Coordinates of C-alpha atoms in Angstrom, one line a residue:
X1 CA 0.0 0.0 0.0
X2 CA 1.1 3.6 -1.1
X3 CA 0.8 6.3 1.5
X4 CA 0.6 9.8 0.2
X5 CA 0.3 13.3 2.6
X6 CA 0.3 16.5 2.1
X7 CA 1.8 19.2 4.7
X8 CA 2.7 22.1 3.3
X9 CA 5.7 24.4 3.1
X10 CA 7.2 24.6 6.2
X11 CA 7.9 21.7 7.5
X12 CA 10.5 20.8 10.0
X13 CA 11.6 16.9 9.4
X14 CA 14.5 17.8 11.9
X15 CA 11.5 18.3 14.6
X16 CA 13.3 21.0 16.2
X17 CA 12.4 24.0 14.7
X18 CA 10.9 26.9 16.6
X19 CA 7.3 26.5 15.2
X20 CA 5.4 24.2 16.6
X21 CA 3.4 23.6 13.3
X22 CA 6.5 22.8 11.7
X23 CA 7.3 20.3 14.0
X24 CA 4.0 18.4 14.4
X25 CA 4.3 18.2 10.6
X26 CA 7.4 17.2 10.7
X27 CA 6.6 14.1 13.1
X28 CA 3.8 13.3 11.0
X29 CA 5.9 13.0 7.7
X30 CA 8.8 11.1 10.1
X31 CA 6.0 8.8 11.7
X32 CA 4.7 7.9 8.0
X33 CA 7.9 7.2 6.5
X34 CA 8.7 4.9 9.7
X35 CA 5.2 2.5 9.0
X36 CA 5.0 -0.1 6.7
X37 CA 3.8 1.1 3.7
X38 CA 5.2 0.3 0.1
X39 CA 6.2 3.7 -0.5
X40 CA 4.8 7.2 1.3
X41 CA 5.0 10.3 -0.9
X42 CA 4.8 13.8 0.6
X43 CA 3.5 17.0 -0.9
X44 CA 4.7 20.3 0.4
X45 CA 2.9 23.3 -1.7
X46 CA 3.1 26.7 0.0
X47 CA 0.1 28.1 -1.6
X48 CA -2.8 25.6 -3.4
X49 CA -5.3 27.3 -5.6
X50 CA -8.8 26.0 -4.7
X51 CA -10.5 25.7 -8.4
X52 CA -13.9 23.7 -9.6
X53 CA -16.1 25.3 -6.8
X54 CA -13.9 23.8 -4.1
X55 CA -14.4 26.0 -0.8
X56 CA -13.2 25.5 3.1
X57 CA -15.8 25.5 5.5
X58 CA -13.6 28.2 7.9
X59 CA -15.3 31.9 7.1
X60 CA -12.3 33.7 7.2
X61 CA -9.9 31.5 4.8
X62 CA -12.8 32.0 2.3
X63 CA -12.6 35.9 2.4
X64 CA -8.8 35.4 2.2
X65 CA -9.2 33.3 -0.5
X66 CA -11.7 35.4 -2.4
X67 CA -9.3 38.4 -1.8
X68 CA -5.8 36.4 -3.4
X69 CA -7.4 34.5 -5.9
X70 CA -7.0 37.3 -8.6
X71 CA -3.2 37.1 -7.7
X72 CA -2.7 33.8 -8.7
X73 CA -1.1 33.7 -12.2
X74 CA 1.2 36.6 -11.1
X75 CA 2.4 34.3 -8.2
X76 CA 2.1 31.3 -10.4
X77 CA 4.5 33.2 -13.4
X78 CA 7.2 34.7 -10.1
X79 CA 7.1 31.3 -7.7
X80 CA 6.3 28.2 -10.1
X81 CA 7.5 25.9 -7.3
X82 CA 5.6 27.1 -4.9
X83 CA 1.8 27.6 -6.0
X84 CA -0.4 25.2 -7.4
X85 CA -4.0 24.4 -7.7
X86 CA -6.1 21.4 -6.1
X87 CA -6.5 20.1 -9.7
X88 CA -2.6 19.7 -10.3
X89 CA -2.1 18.6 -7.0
X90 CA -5.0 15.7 -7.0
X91 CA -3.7 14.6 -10.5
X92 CA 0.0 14.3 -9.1
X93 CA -1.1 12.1 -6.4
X94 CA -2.7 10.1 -8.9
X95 CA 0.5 10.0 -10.7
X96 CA 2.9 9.4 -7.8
X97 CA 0.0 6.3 -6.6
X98 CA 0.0 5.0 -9.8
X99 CA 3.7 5.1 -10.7
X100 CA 5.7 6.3 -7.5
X101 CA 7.8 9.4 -7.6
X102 CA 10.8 9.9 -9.9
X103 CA 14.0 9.4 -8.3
X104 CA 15.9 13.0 -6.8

């Protein structure tokens, strides 16, 4: 069985850092990779574009999204590593399930 997770920028493997977010994901990603799965992929995006009517149920991350969404294709063009939308990112995890990851 393939175990796939996604975190988000920021996170500390070393489980040290400052942040406590960081390091909770950080455990999480260590704890995952220590089970006995096949393989377990992690996705770390920084910023993820909700697209196709997707929307969180938390009030304010809606306003905030509703204000940066027109920003997206300028942040896409400057930080192509860093943003991506819910589409690309459920279609890599397809990928990576299907296929695995390519090696580093």
């Amino acid at each position: 069985m393939t175990f796939i997770y996604v975190s988000g920028a920021g996170t500390d493997s070393t489980e040290r850092g400052r942040m406590m977010w960081a390091r909770v994901k950080g455990q999480t990603e260590n704890a995952l990779l220590r089970m006995p799965f096949k393989a377990a992929y992690m996705f770390r995006p920084a910023y993820i574009q909700p697209l196709h009517g997707i929307r969180t149920k938390t009030a304010w991350y809606r306003a905030l999204y509703a204000v940066i969404a027109p920003f997206y294709p300028v942040w896409k063009l400057l930080l192509p590593n860093h943003v991506t939308t819910t589409e690309c990112v459920g279609r890599a995890m397809i990928e990576v399930a299907r296929r695995g990851a390519p090696s580093a």
